[in-house]
Short mmCIF file of C-alpha atoms and ligand atoms in Angstrom, two decimals:
data_model
loop_
_atom_site.label_atom_id
_atom_site.label_comp_id
_atom_site.label_asym_id
_atom_site.label_seq_id
_atom_site.Cartn_x
_atom_site.Cartn_y
_atom_site.Cartn_z
CA MET A 221 -19.37 31.98 -8.65
CA SER A 222 -20.08 28.96 -6.46
CA SER A 223 -22.01 25.79 -7.39
CA HIS A 224 -23.45 23.39 -4.86
CA TYR A 225 -23.65 19.59 -5.21
CA ASP A 226 -24.72 16.72 -3.02
CA VAL A 227 -21.33 15.04 -3.41
CA ILE A 228 -17.97 16.21 -4.77
CA ILE A 229 -15.59 13.38 -5.72
CA VAL A 230 -11.95 14.47 -5.98
CA GLY A 231 -10.08 12.06 -8.29
CA GLY A 232 -11.57 10.53 -11.42
CA GLY A 233 -9.35 7.44 -11.46
CA MET A 234 -10.88 3.98 -11.49
CA VAL A 235 -12.38 4.22 -8.00
CA GLY A 236 -13.60 7.84 -8.13
CA ALA A 237 -15.12 7.46 -11.61
CA ALA A 238 -16.87 4.23 -10.55
CA LEU A 239 -18.39 6.05 -7.57
CA ALA A 240 -19.59 8.86 -9.86
CA ALA A 241 -21.15 6.26 -12.18
CA LEU A 242 -23.09 4.73 -9.26
CA LEU A 243 -24.14 7.96 -7.52
CA GLY A 244 -25.05 9.71 -10.76
CA ARG A 245 -27.52 6.89 -11.50
CA SER A 246 -29.04 7.34 -8.08
CA ARG A 247 -30.61 10.56 -6.82
CA TRP A 248 -27.46 12.58 -6.22
CA ARG A 249 -26.00 15.64 -7.95
CA VAL A 250 -22.31 14.93 -8.28
CA ALA A 251 -19.19 16.92 -9.23
CA LEU A 252 -16.16 14.88 -10.31
CA LEU A 253 -12.80 16.68 -10.15
CA GLU A 254 -9.85 15.20 -12.03
CA GLY A 255 -6.40 16.56 -12.84
CA THR A 256 -5.86 14.67 -16.12
CA ALA A 257 -8.58 13.45 -18.50
CA PRO A 258 -8.34 9.83 -19.74
CA ARG A 259 -6.89 9.54 -23.25
CA PRO A 260 -9.04 8.30 -26.15
CA TRP A 261 -8.48 4.67 -27.13
CA SER A 262 -7.75 2.91 -30.42
CA PRO A 263 -7.44 -0.88 -30.98
CA GLN A 264 -3.95 -0.30 -32.41
CA GLN A 265 -2.55 1.36 -29.33
CA PRO A 266 -0.01 -0.65 -27.32
CA LEU A 267 -1.13 -2.52 -24.21
CA ASP A 268 -1.06 -0.35 -21.09
CA LEU A 269 1.65 -1.43 -18.64
CA ARG A 270 -0.76 -0.96 -15.73
CA VAL A 271 -3.33 -3.75 -15.65
CA SER A 272 -5.70 -4.84 -12.89
CA SER A 273 -7.44 -8.04 -11.99
CA VAL A 274 -11.13 -7.19 -11.83
CA ASN A 275 -12.88 -9.63 -9.47
CA ALA A 276 -16.53 -10.67 -9.54
CA LEU A 277 -17.70 -7.94 -7.16
CA SER A 278 -15.88 -5.19 -9.08
CA GLN A 279 -17.36 -6.55 -12.29
CA GLN A 280 -20.88 -6.27 -10.78
CA VAL A 281 -20.19 -2.64 -9.85
CA PHE A 282 -18.94 -1.86 -13.37
CA VAL A 283 -22.09 -3.47 -14.80
CA ALA A 284 -24.25 -1.34 -12.46
CA GLY A 285 -22.29 1.72 -13.60
CA HIS A 286 -22.92 0.84 -17.30
CA ALA A 287 -19.18 0.59 -17.93
CA TRP A 288 -18.51 -3.14 -18.20
CA GLU A 289 -19.43 -3.36 -21.90
CA GLY A 290 -16.94 -0.59 -22.64
CA MET A 291 -14.19 -2.72 -21.06
CA LEU A 292 -15.20 -6.08 -22.57
CA GLY A 293 -15.65 -4.48 -26.01
CA ARG A 294 -12.06 -3.27 -25.95
CA ARG A 295 -9.51 -5.60 -24.36
CA ALA A 296 -10.18 -7.88 -21.38
CA ALA A 297 -8.85 -11.36 -20.59
CA PRO A 298 -10.65 -13.77 -18.21
CA PHE A 299 -8.68 -16.12 -16.00
CA ARG A 300 -10.12 -19.43 -14.80
CA HIS A 301 -7.21 -20.95 -12.91
CA LEU A 302 -4.87 -19.50 -10.32
CA ARG A 303 -1.68 -21.33 -9.39
CA VAL A 304 0.56 -20.36 -6.45
CA TRP A 305 3.72 -22.11 -5.29
CA ASP A 306 7.05 -21.65 -3.58
CA TYR A 307 10.12 -22.26 -5.72
CA SER A 308 11.25 -24.95 -3.24
CA GLN A 309 7.98 -26.95 -3.47
CA PRO A 310 6.59 -26.69 -6.99
CA HIS A 311 3.32 -28.48 -6.18
CA GLY A 312 1.82 -25.51 -4.28
CA THR A 313 -1.88 -25.04 -4.84
CA THR A 314 -4.09 -24.46 -7.87
CA PHE A 315 -7.51 -22.84 -7.65
CA HIS A 316 -10.11 -23.55 -10.33
CA ALA A 317 -13.04 -21.13 -10.71
CA ALA A 318 -15.28 -24.04 -11.73
CA ASP A 319 -14.85 -25.50 -8.23
CA VAL A 320 -16.97 -22.65 -6.84
CA GLY A 321 -19.39 -22.73 -9.78
CA ALA A 322 -17.89 -19.68 -11.49
CA GLU A 323 -16.88 -19.30 -15.11
CA SER A 324 -13.81 -17.27 -14.21
CA PHE A 325 -12.11 -15.72 -11.17
CA GLY A 326 -12.10 -12.38 -12.86
CA TRP A 327 -10.62 -10.45 -15.75
CA PHE A 328 -7.37 -8.67 -16.43
CA VAL A 329 -8.12 -5.25 -17.88
CA GLU A 330 -5.78 -2.36 -18.65
CA ASN A 331 -6.21 0.48 -16.12
CA SER A 332 -6.56 3.07 -18.88
CA ILE A 333 -9.46 1.09 -20.40
CA ILE A 334 -11.22 0.72 -17.03
CA GLN A 335 -11.00 4.45 -16.40
CA LEU A 336 -12.03 5.42 -19.95
CA ALA A 337 -15.08 3.10 -19.95
CA LEU A 338 -16.19 4.58 -16.63
CA TRP A 339 -15.83 8.14 -17.93
CA GLU A 340 -17.84 7.21 -21.05
CA SER A 341 -20.60 5.91 -18.79
CA LEU A 342 -20.81 9.38 -17.20
CA ALA A 343 -21.20 11.22 -20.50
CA ASP A 344 -25.01 10.96 -20.70
CA LEU A 345 -25.66 11.59 -17.00
CA GLU A 346 -27.03 15.09 -16.39
CA THR A 347 -26.48 14.48 -12.69
CA VAL A 348 -22.68 14.38 -13.02
CA THR A 349 -20.56 17.46 -13.81
CA CYS A 350 -16.90 16.79 -14.62
CA TYR A 351 -14.35 19.44 -13.74
CA CYS A 352 -11.21 18.53 -15.67
CA PRO A 353 -8.46 19.59 -15.49
CA ALA A 354 -9.15 20.69 -11.93
CA LYS A 355 -7.47 20.42 -8.57
CA PRO A 356 -8.64 21.64 -5.17
CA VAL A 357 -6.26 23.86 -3.23
CA ARG A 358 -8.39 24.63 -0.17
CA LEU A 359 -11.02 22.69 1.77
CA GLU A 360 -13.26 24.59 4.19
CA PRO A 361 -15.72 22.59 6.25
CA ASP A 362 -18.88 24.23 7.56
CA VAL A 363 -21.68 22.75 9.65
CA HIS A 364 -23.82 21.71 6.69
CA HIS A 365 -21.40 21.68 3.76
CA VAL A 366 -17.77 21.78 2.63
CA THR A 367 -16.38 24.34 0.19
CA LEU A 368 -13.50 23.53 -2.15
CA THR A 369 -11.47 26.24 -3.81
CA LEU A 370 -9.98 25.09 -7.10
CA GLN A 371 -6.57 25.93 -8.53
CA ASP A 372 -8.18 28.29 -11.09
CA GLY A 373 -9.95 30.28 -8.35
CA ARG A 374 -13.42 28.78 -8.76
CA SER A 375 -15.15 27.46 -5.67
CA ILE A 376 -17.70 24.66 -5.36
CA SER A 377 -19.43 23.17 -2.35
CA ALA A 378 -21.18 19.95 -1.37
CA ASP A 379 -22.75 18.12 1.55
CA LEU A 380 -19.98 15.52 1.24
CA VAL A 381 -16.46 15.54 -0.26
CA VAL A 382 -15.02 12.15 -1.22
CA GLY A 383 -11.23 11.82 -1.48
CA ALA A 384 -10.61 9.36 -4.32
CA ASP A 385 -7.37 11.06 -5.32
CA GLY A 386 -4.97 8.18 -4.79
CA ALA A 387 -2.07 7.44 -2.49
CA ARG A 388 -0.91 11.09 -2.31
CA SER A 389 -4.42 12.32 -1.59
CA SER A 390 -4.64 16.09 -1.22
CA VAL A 391 -8.13 15.74 0.29
CA ARG A 392 -6.65 13.53 3.01
CA ASN A 393 -3.95 16.12 3.70
CA MET A 394 -6.35 19.08 3.68
CA ALA A 395 -8.69 17.20 6.06
CA GLY A 396 -5.77 16.61 8.43
CA ILE A 397 -5.95 12.82 8.31
CA ALA A 398 -2.64 11.15 9.17
CA VAL A 399 -1.33 7.95 7.57
CA ASP A 400 0.78 4.97 8.61
CA VAL A 401 3.32 4.14 5.89
CA HIS A 402 5.65 1.18 5.49
CA ASP A 403 8.27 0.85 2.74
CA TYR A 404 8.91 -2.79 1.73
CA HIS A 405 12.28 -1.83 0.12
CA GLN A 406 11.07 -3.79 -2.85
CA HIS A 407 10.21 -2.67 -6.38
CA ALA A 408 7.87 -4.29 -8.88
CA LEU A 409 9.24 -4.60 -12.41
CA ILE A 410 6.27 -4.81 -14.76
CA MET A 411 6.75 -6.03 -18.32
CA ASN A 412 4.33 -6.61 -21.18
CA ALA A 413 5.50 -9.59 -23.22
CA VAL A 414 4.53 -11.77 -26.16
CA THR A 415 4.93 -15.41 -25.11
CA GLU A 416 5.51 -18.52 -27.17
CA LEU A 417 3.09 -20.60 -25.08
CA PRO A 418 -0.64 -19.92 -25.13
CA GLN A 419 -1.60 -19.98 -21.42
CA GLN A 420 -4.27 -17.33 -21.41
CA ASP A 421 -6.73 -18.82 -18.89
CA THR A 422 -4.27 -19.16 -15.99
CA THR A 423 -2.56 -16.65 -13.77
CA TRP A 424 0.33 -17.86 -11.64
CA GLN A 425 2.71 -16.65 -8.98
CA CYS A 426 5.91 -18.27 -7.76
CA PHE A 427 7.45 -17.11 -4.48
CA THR A 428 11.24 -16.91 -4.50
CA PRO A 429 13.60 -15.75 -1.70
CA THR A 430 13.99 -12.36 -3.41
CA GLY A 431 10.29 -11.77 -4.14
CA PRO A 432 7.38 -13.18 -6.13
CA GLN A 433 7.37 -13.68 -9.92
CA ALA A 434 3.96 -13.50 -11.54
CA PHE A 435 2.27 -14.15 -14.87
CA LEU A 436 -0.96 -12.29 -15.69
CA PRO A 437 -2.58 -13.33 -18.97
CA LEU A 438 -3.68 -10.60 -21.37
CA VAL A 439 -5.52 -10.77 -24.71
CA GLY A 440 -3.95 -12.78 -27.53
CA GLN A 441 -0.64 -14.35 -26.59
CA HIS A 442 0.28 -11.39 -24.42
CA ALA A 443 1.14 -11.36 -20.74
CA SER A 444 1.95 -8.93 -18.01
CA LEU A 445 4.98 -10.25 -16.11
CA VAL A 446 5.63 -8.92 -12.63
CA TRP A 447 8.94 -9.41 -10.87
CA TYR A 448 9.31 -8.15 -7.30
CA HIS A 449 12.93 -7.64 -6.33
CA THR A 450 15.29 -5.26 -4.53
CA PRO A 451 15.32 -1.68 -5.91
CA ASP A 452 18.94 -2.14 -7.12
CA ARG A 453 18.21 -5.35 -9.03
CA VAL A 454 15.11 -3.83 -10.63
CA ARG A 455 17.16 -0.81 -11.74
CA GLN A 456 19.70 -3.21 -13.35
CA LEU A 457 16.93 -5.16 -15.11
CA LEU A 458 15.37 -1.94 -16.41
CA ALA A 459 18.68 -0.96 -17.98
CA LEU A 460 19.05 -4.20 -19.99
CA SER A 461 18.33 -4.38 -23.71
CA ASP A 462 15.21 -6.34 -24.73
CA SER A 463 17.25 -9.39 -25.79
CA GLU A 464 19.27 -9.34 -22.55
CA LEU A 465 16.09 -9.04 -20.48
CA ILE A 466 14.45 -11.93 -22.37
CA ALA A 467 17.50 -14.10 -21.68
CA VAL A 468 17.36 -13.29 -17.94
CA LEU A 469 13.61 -13.94 -17.78
CA GLU A 470 13.91 -17.26 -19.60
CA GLN A 471 16.59 -18.30 -17.14
CA GLU A 472 15.22 -16.92 -13.85
CA PHE A 473 11.44 -17.10 -14.24
CA PRO A 474 9.72 -20.48 -13.63
CA GLN A 475 9.74 -22.86 -16.61
CA GLU A 476 5.92 -22.40 -16.86
CA LEU A 477 6.66 -19.13 -18.65
CA GLY A 478 8.25 -20.83 -21.66
CA GLY A 479 9.91 -18.71 -24.34
CA ILE A 480 9.37 -15.00 -24.87
CA ARG A 481 9.03 -13.58 -28.37
CA ALA A 482 9.17 -9.91 -27.46
CA ILE A 483 9.11 -7.40 -24.63
CA LEU A 484 6.63 -4.63 -25.48
CA GLY A 485 7.24 -2.33 -22.54
CA ARG A 486 8.46 -2.16 -18.96
CA ALA A 487 8.26 0.07 -15.88
CA SER A 488 8.91 -0.20 -12.17
CA PHE A 489 6.99 0.80 -9.05
CA PRO A 490 8.19 1.08 -5.44
CA ILE A 491 6.13 -1.11 -3.11
CA ARG A 492 4.66 0.56 -0.07
CA ARG A 493 1.86 -0.02 2.37
CA LEU A 494 -0.19 2.96 3.49
CA HIS A 495 -3.22 3.15 5.73
CA ALA A 496 -5.09 6.31 6.70
CA GLN A 497 -5.55 6.45 10.47
CA ARG A 498 -9.14 7.59 9.89
CA TYR A 499 -11.33 7.29 6.80
CA ARG A 500 -13.44 10.34 7.62
CA ALA A 501 -13.39 13.91 8.86
CA HIS A 502 -16.31 16.35 9.10
CA ARG A 503 -18.26 15.80 5.81
CA VAL A 504 -15.17 14.27 4.19
CA VAL A 505 -14.56 10.59 3.47
CA LEU A 506 -11.72 8.62 1.85
CA VAL A 507 -12.00 5.72 -0.61
CA GLY A 508 -9.56 3.61 -2.64
CA ASP A 509 -5.83 4.30 -2.53
CA ALA A 510 -6.46 7.59 -0.72
CA ALA A 511 -7.46 5.43 2.27
CA HIS A 512 -5.29 2.32 1.81
CA VAL A 513 -2.45 1.05 -0.36
CA ILE A 514 -1.57 -2.63 -0.03
CA HIS A 515 1.18 -4.84 -1.39
CA PRO A 516 -0.02 -5.66 -4.92
CA LEU A 517 1.07 -9.31 -4.86
CA ALA A 518 -2.52 -10.59 -4.75
CA GLY A 519 -3.90 -7.95 -7.12
CA GLN A 520 -6.53 -6.70 -4.67
CA GLY A 521 -5.88 -2.92 -4.35
CA LEU A 522 -8.43 -1.75 -6.89
CA ASN A 523 -10.90 -4.41 -5.81
CA LEU A 524 -10.78 -3.11 -2.22
CA GLY A 525 -11.41 0.42 -3.50
CA ILE A 526 -14.43 -0.79 -5.44
CA GLN A 527 -15.71 -2.54 -2.30
CA ASP A 528 -15.36 0.81 -0.48
CA ILE A 529 -17.49 2.68 -2.97
CA ALA A 530 -20.10 -0.07 -3.31
CA LEU A 531 -20.70 0.09 0.43
CA LEU A 532 -20.59 3.91 0.57
CA GLU A 533 -23.20 4.08 -2.17
CA ARG A 534 -25.49 1.70 -0.22
CA TYR A 535 -25.20 3.80 2.94
CA LEU A 536 -25.79 7.07 1.06
CA GLU A 537 -28.88 5.57 -0.56
CA ARG A 538 -30.44 5.15 2.88
CA SER A 539 -29.69 8.69 4.06
CA ASP A 540 -31.14 12.13 3.38
CA ASP A 541 -27.85 13.82 4.26
CA PRO A 542 -24.89 12.29 2.41
CA GLY A 543 -22.38 13.95 4.74
CA SER A 544 -24.01 12.87 8.00
CA ALA A 545 -21.61 11.61 10.66
CA ARG A 546 -23.81 8.52 11.09
CA VAL A 547 -23.28 7.44 7.44
CA LEU A 548 -19.54 8.11 7.46
CA THR A 549 -19.02 6.40 10.82
CA ALA A 550 -20.88 3.29 9.66
CA TYR A 551 -18.84 3.21 6.43
CA GLU A 552 -15.56 3.53 8.30
CA ALA A 553 -16.54 0.95 10.91
CA GLN A 554 -17.08 -1.63 8.20
CA ARG A 555 -14.39 -0.84 5.63
CA ARG A 556 -11.38 -0.03 7.81
CA PRO A 557 -11.21 -3.45 9.53
CA ALA A 558 -11.92 -5.23 6.23
CA ASN A 559 -9.09 -3.38 4.47
CA GLN A 560 -6.82 -3.90 7.48
CA ALA A 561 -7.52 -7.65 7.31
CA MET A 562 -6.51 -7.82 3.64
CA MET A 563 -3.43 -5.69 4.39
CA SER A 564 -2.43 -8.06 7.21
CA THR A 565 -2.89 -11.08 4.92
CA MET A 566 -0.54 -9.52 2.33
CA GLU A 567 1.87 -8.77 5.17
CA ALA A 568 1.83 -12.41 6.24
CA PHE A 569 2.47 -13.57 2.66
CA HIS A 570 5.34 -11.13 2.33
CA HIS A 571 6.98 -12.24 5.59
CA LEU A 572 6.41 -15.96 5.02
CA PHE A 573 7.80 -16.05 1.51
CA THR A 574 10.13 -13.13 0.90
CA PRO A 575 13.67 -12.87 2.28
CA SER A 576 12.74 -14.80 5.40
CA PRO A 577 14.49 -17.48 7.46
CA ALA A 578 14.30 -21.00 6.03
CA VAL A 579 11.97 -22.14 8.78
CA LEU A 580 9.40 -19.45 7.88
CA ARG A 581 9.70 -20.24 4.17
CA ARG A 582 9.07 -23.90 4.89
CA ALA A 583 5.99 -22.91 6.93
CA GLY A 584 4.80 -20.74 4.02
CA ALA A 585 5.26 -23.50 1.47
CA LYS A 586 3.52 -25.93 3.84
CA SER A 587 0.56 -23.55 4.24
CA LEU A 588 -0.05 -23.73 0.48
CA THR A 589 -0.08 -27.54 0.65
CA VAL A 590 -2.56 -27.38 3.55
CA ILE A 591 -4.85 -25.01 1.63
CA ASP A 592 -4.63 -27.36 -1.35
CA ALA A 593 -5.73 -30.33 0.77
CA LEU A 594 -8.69 -28.66 2.53
CA ALA A 595 -11.48 -28.15 0.04
CA PRO A 596 -13.76 -25.95 2.24
CA LEU A 597 -10.84 -23.63 3.11
CA LYS A 598 -9.79 -23.53 -0.54
CA HIS A 599 -13.32 -22.63 -1.64
CA TRP A 600 -13.52 -19.86 0.98
CA VAL A 601 -10.17 -18.41 -0.22
CA MET A 602 -11.47 -18.40 -3.79
CA ARG A 603 -14.78 -16.74 -2.90
CA HIS A 604 -12.90 -14.17 -0.77
CA ALA A 605 -10.53 -13.29 -3.63
CA MET A 606 -13.55 -12.85 -5.88
CA GLY A 607 -15.10 -10.41 -3.39
CA LEU A 608 -18.04 -12.75 -2.80
CA THR A 609 -17.62 -12.95 0.99
CA VAL A 610 -17.83 -9.17 1.40
CA SER A 611 -20.81 -7.91 3.36
CA GLN A 612 -22.52 -5.01 1.60
CA ARG A 613 -25.20 -4.45 4.25
C1 LIG B 58 2.40 -2.82 -9.51
C2 LIG B 58 0.96 -2.73 -9.14
C3 LIG B 58 0.06 -3.70 -9.59
C4 LIG B 58 -1.28 -3.66 -9.21
N1 LIG B 58 -2.15 -4.63 -9.64
C5 LIG B 58 -3.43 -4.63 -9.22
C6 LIG B 58 -4.36 -5.66 -9.61
O1 LIG B 58 -4.03 -6.58 -10.37
N2 LIG B 58 -5.63 -5.62 -9.12
C7 LIG B 58 -6.04 -4.63 -8.27
O2 LIG B 58 -7.20 -4.67 -7.81
N3 LIG B 58 -5.20 -3.62 -7.90
C8 LIG B 58 -3.92 -3.60 -8.35
N4 LIG B 58 -3.07 -2.60 -7.98
C9 LIG B 58 -3.59 -1.51 -7.16
C10 LIG B 58 -4.39 -0.49 -8.00
O3 LIG B 58 -3.62 -0.05 -9.11
C11 LIG B 58 -4.79 0.69 -7.15
O4 LIG B 58 -5.37 0.21 -5.97
C12 LIG B 58 -5.80 1.57 -7.89
O5 LIG B 58 -5.17 2.19 -8.99
C13 LIG B 58 -6.36 2.64 -6.98
O6 LIG B 58 -7.27 3.41 -7.71
P1 LIG B 58 -7.72 4.85 -7.18
O7 LIG B 58 -8.73 5.34 -8.17
O8 LIG B 58 -8.08 4.77 -5.74
O9 LIG B 58 -6.39 5.71 -7.22
P2 LIG B 58 -5.54 6.18 -8.48
O10 LIG B 58 -5.49 5.11 -9.52
O11 LIG B 58 -4.24 6.68 -7.95
O12 LIG B 58 -6.38 7.40 -9.08
C14 LIG B 58 -6.39 8.66 -8.45
C15 LIG B 58 -6.92 9.68 -9.45
O13 LIG B 58 -6.99 10.95 -8.81
C16 LIG B 58 -6.41 11.94 -9.63
N5 LIG B 58 -5.87 12.97 -8.73
C17 LIG B 58 -4.83 12.85 -7.87
N6 LIG B 58 -4.67 13.98 -7.18
C18 LIG B 58 -5.64 14.82 -7.61
C19 LIG B 58 -5.99 16.16 -7.26
N7 LIG B 58 -5.32 16.85 -6.31
N8 LIG B 58 -7.05 16.73 -7.88
C20 LIG B 58 -7.74 16.06 -8.83
N9 LIG B 58 -7.44 14.77 -9.21
C21 LIG B 58 -6.41 14.18 -8.59
C22 LIG B 58 -5.33 11.21 -10.43
O14 LIG B 58 -5.04 11.90 -11.64
C23 LIG B 58 -6.01 9.85 -10.66
O15 LIG B 58 -6.79 9.86 -11.83
C24 LIG B 58 -1.74 -2.61 -8.36
C25 LIG B 58 -0.85 -1.62 -7.94
C26 LIG B 58 0.49 -1.68 -8.32
C27 LIG B 58 1.46 -0.61 -7.83
#
């Protein structure tokens, strides 16, 4: 048995599910394929270790997809100030959302809540069929459509297949799209903590010679702490008891952190950069981490993925054939350079601030002071981080 759709989205993570929520509210018949269904949520469940900063543009997309209420109604923490400095020059720069007329820069939301709220927004859409658990094992392009064979033997086809299946994208592999990968030889140690200080409207990041240390406010007096360091050091930190880890954090994190009452969980992630050499093949297109993975130090990976799908949806809306080469070429021409630009900016931050010669570090610290002194530049940086400079035409 074979079913035909306008669009098949492989990967129902945050980016793929958001695309389904947009397309399903438009005129398209959509199939969403996901390997693992999101878990139900209860207010008592511990905070997810994976959290994302949702910027203004992503928030607009979640509103359009009828999912934002499902995030706000659970757990979401706004942040209104953003402070960045180098350990050698503690002044650095502080951005205030009010300076660009905004109430907040964005919100920190647990990844599991973002995904669940998006899936809930699909439940009453007759236009969206979820295949879960499901994985494609074969992709066969034809002139007018693409057929996917699933692991269980079923086959489905569509005018367009979207790879939203993350950094190890099987769609990307099956479409023969190569990637450029760079390993930073750095790991991110992520910890959920209860802090003594209430500092819930500010997120901060301090650059140190071994990697950035960051504070992301969560609901209540909770925080997500991120410590980028060498893989060996992160492995040592992971092996410490809670009380030992608290002692190290209180000593080695900036004094802004204050005391820590408890560590609620921890995990580590290797840091890599990945960019697909093309975003499209015949009737196949890549979005989100399937197309690009950037250094997470500025918390922009998900936001870039949401910018991808917002633009793709606009282009599809203007076309009768969702898989047409014209649509996919236009999408790639706009999104690849934009994602490359953000990737290069993260690269510059990494090289200016992390294990670099003293002269580069001084230049990095100086650049923060310059940004702080130039109001128009500072305002542009803020609007850019919020996704408000992105062209969606
Ligand atoms: C430490 C860290 C911190 C970060 N912080 C931020 C932040 O603050 N803000 C931000 O914007 N970004 C952040 N990011 C980046 C962000 O997490 C990713 O960009 C985002 O998760 C990408 O979403 P995605 O839906 O494209 O991919 P994924 O989240 O990887 O989702 C892919 C989905 O596809 C499914 N899948 C995979 N293979 C298959 C298959 N073969 N068949 C069917 N389904 C499949 C998976 O189960 C999954 O549900 C961070 C990343 C890291 C590592």
